[in-house]
Amino acid sequence: MHKSILEQLQQLMVDKLKLQDVPELKPSMHLYDDLGIDSVMLLQLIVHIEEDLSLIVPEDELDPSIFVTVESLIGFIKTLEPRTVHASHS
């Protein structure tokens, strides 16, 4: 069963950004105020969304309004195209 985007984001934030004070991520949470995410962490989060969720994040479409709340970020993630990976497993 696939995890929801919310669950995937929470896992990324806890595992990759080391946010330990996120017992349950809620769509209404503000990334900066409620979660304490700063600009460096935000860049790391974008990289993890690309790598871990296998999505293409077009830099020219990044707008500050995307990163206000968890809900706005989820809305943006839903618009992203999946990355096609052509890797041979040897």
mmCIF file of C-alpha atoms in Angstrom:
data_model
loop_
_atom_site.group_PDB
_atom_site.id
_atom_site.type_symbol
_atom_site.label_atom_id
_atom_site.label_comp_id
_atom_site.label_asym_id
_atom_site.label_seq_id
_atom_site.Cartn_x
_atom_site.Cartn_y
_atom_site.Cartn_z
ATOM 1 C CA MET A 1 0.000 0.000 0.000
ATOM 2 C CA HIS A 2 1.294 3.437 -0.935
ATOM 3 C CA LYS A 3 1.814 6.010 1.762
ATOM 4 C CA SER A 4 -0.036 9.294 1.432
ATOM 5 C CA ILE A 5 1.927 12.387 0.472
ATOM 6 C CA LEU A 6 1.409 13.644 4.024
ATOM 7 C CA GLU A 7 2.957 10.465 5.462
ATOM 8 C CA GLN A 8 5.847 10.635 2.990
ATOM 9 C CA LEU A 9 6.495 14.280 3.895
ATOM 10 C CA GLN A 10 6.472 13.488 7.601
ATOM 11 C CA GLN A 11 8.949 10.685 7.049
ATOM 12 C CA LEU A 12 11.224 12.966 4.992
ATOM 13 C CA MET A 13 11.072 15.682 7.643
ATOM 14 C CA VAL A 14 11.859 13.328 10.507
ATOM 15 C CA ASP A 15 14.423 11.099 8.756
ATOM 16 C CA LYS A 16 16.180 13.553 6.449
ATOM 17 C CA LEU A 17 15.706 16.966 8.072
ATOM 18 C CA LYS A 18 15.967 15.528 11.606
ATOM 19 C CA LEU A 19 12.796 17.246 12.834
ATOM 20 C CA GLN A 20 12.160 15.234 15.966
ATOM 21 C CA ASP A 21 9.354 17.423 17.290
ATOM 22 C CA VAL A 22 6.837 16.428 14.607
ATOM 23 C CA PRO A 23 4.603 13.817 16.254
ATOM 24 C CA GLU A 24 1.927 14.179 13.580
ATOM 25 C CA LEU A 25 2.151 16.383 10.533
ATOM 26 C CA LYS A 26 -1.045 18.322 9.869
ATOM 27 C CA PRO A 27 -1.965 20.116 6.613
ATOM 28 C CA SER A 28 -2.569 23.376 8.510
ATOM 29 C CA MET A 29 0.972 23.505 9.947
ATOM 30 C CA HIS A 30 3.204 26.347 8.764
ATOM 31 C CA LEU A 31 6.615 25.184 7.566
ATOM 32 C CA TYR A 32 8.515 28.086 9.129
ATOM 33 C CA ASP A 33 6.533 28.911 12.268
ATOM 34 C CA ASP A 34 5.199 25.519 13.375
ATOM 35 C CA LEU A 35 7.947 23.216 12.099
ATOM 36 C CA GLY A 36 10.951 25.533 12.376
ATOM 37 C CA ILE A 37 12.100 24.878 8.818
ATOM 38 C CA ASP A 38 14.602 27.474 7.610
ATOM 39 C CA SER A 39 15.713 28.304 4.074
ATOM 40 C CA VAL A 40 18.562 25.770 4.078
ATOM 41 C CA MET A 41 16.256 23.000 5.284
ATOM 42 C CA LEU A 42 13.739 24.014 2.639
ATOM 43 C CA LEU A 43 16.344 23.489 -0.085
ATOM 44 C CA GLN A 44 17.190 20.103 1.419
ATOM 45 C CA LEU A 45 13.486 19.220 1.460
ATOM 46 C CA ILE A 46 13.172 20.076 -2.245
ATOM 47 C CA VAL A 47 16.147 17.814 -3.034
ATOM 48 C CA HIS A 48 14.617 14.977 -0.985
ATOM 49 C CA ILE A 49 11.251 15.414 -2.721
ATOM 50 C CA GLU A 50 13.068 14.990 -6.029
ATOM 51 C CA GLU A 51 15.259 12.074 -4.965
ATOM 52 C CA ASP A 52 13.156 10.135 -2.466
ATOM 53 C CA LEU A 53 9.756 10.663 -4.077
ATOM 54 C CA SER A 54 11.202 10.458 -7.636
ATOM 55 C CA LEU A 55 9.571 13.675 -8.778
ATOM 56 C CA ILE A 56 10.789 16.480 -11.022
ATOM 57 C CA VAL A 57 10.741 19.875 -9.272
ATOM 58 C CA PRO A 58 11.070 22.579 -11.945
ATOM 59 C CA GLU A 59 13.095 25.449 -10.457
ATOM 60 C CA ASP A 60 11.251 28.053 -12.538
ATOM 61 C CA GLU A 61 7.956 27.071 -10.896
ATOM 62 C CA LEU A 62 9.131 27.457 -7.297
ATOM 63 C CA ASP A 63 7.145 30.202 -5.610
ATOM 64 C CA PRO A 64 7.328 31.200 -1.933
ATOM 65 C CA SER A 65 3.577 30.607 -1.571
ATOM 66 C CA ILE A 66 4.198 26.877 -2.103
ATOM 67 C CA PHE A 67 6.170 26.691 1.120
ATOM 68 C CA VAL A 68 3.777 28.403 3.541
ATOM 69 C CA THR A 69 1.892 25.411 4.935
ATOM 70 C CA VAL A 70 2.080 21.646 4.694
ATOM 71 C CA GLU A 71 -1.163 21.794 2.694
ATOM 72 C CA SER A 72 0.268 24.211 0.098
ATOM 73 C CA LEU A 73 3.341 21.997 -0.246
ATOM 74 C CA ILE A 74 1.198 18.878 -0.736
ATOM 75 C CA GLY A 75 -0.817 20.715 -3.398
ATOM 76 C CA PHE A 76 2.403 21.549 -5.225
ATOM 77 C CA ILE A 77 3.746 17.982 -4.946
ATOM 78 C CA LYS A 78 0.524 16.676 -6.528
ATOM 79 C CA THR A 79 1.273 18.757 -9.645
ATOM 80 C CA LEU A 80 4.790 17.367 -10.130
ATOM 81 C CA GLU A 81 5.724 14.919 -12.854
ATOM 82 C CA PRO A 82 7.331 11.605 -11.866
ATOM 83 C CA ARG A 83 10.955 11.092 -12.773
ATOM 84 C CA THR A 84 11.562 8.234 -15.136
ATOM 85 C CA VAL A 85 14.568 6.306 -14.010
ATOM 86 C CA HIS A 86 16.452 4.208 -16.509
ATOM 87 C CA ALA A 87 18.900 2.389 -14.304
ATOM 88 C CA SER A 88 20.171 -1.089 -14.850
ATOM 89 C CA HIS A 89 20.377 -3.209 -11.754
ATOM 90 C CA SER A 90 23.458 -5.363 -12.019
#
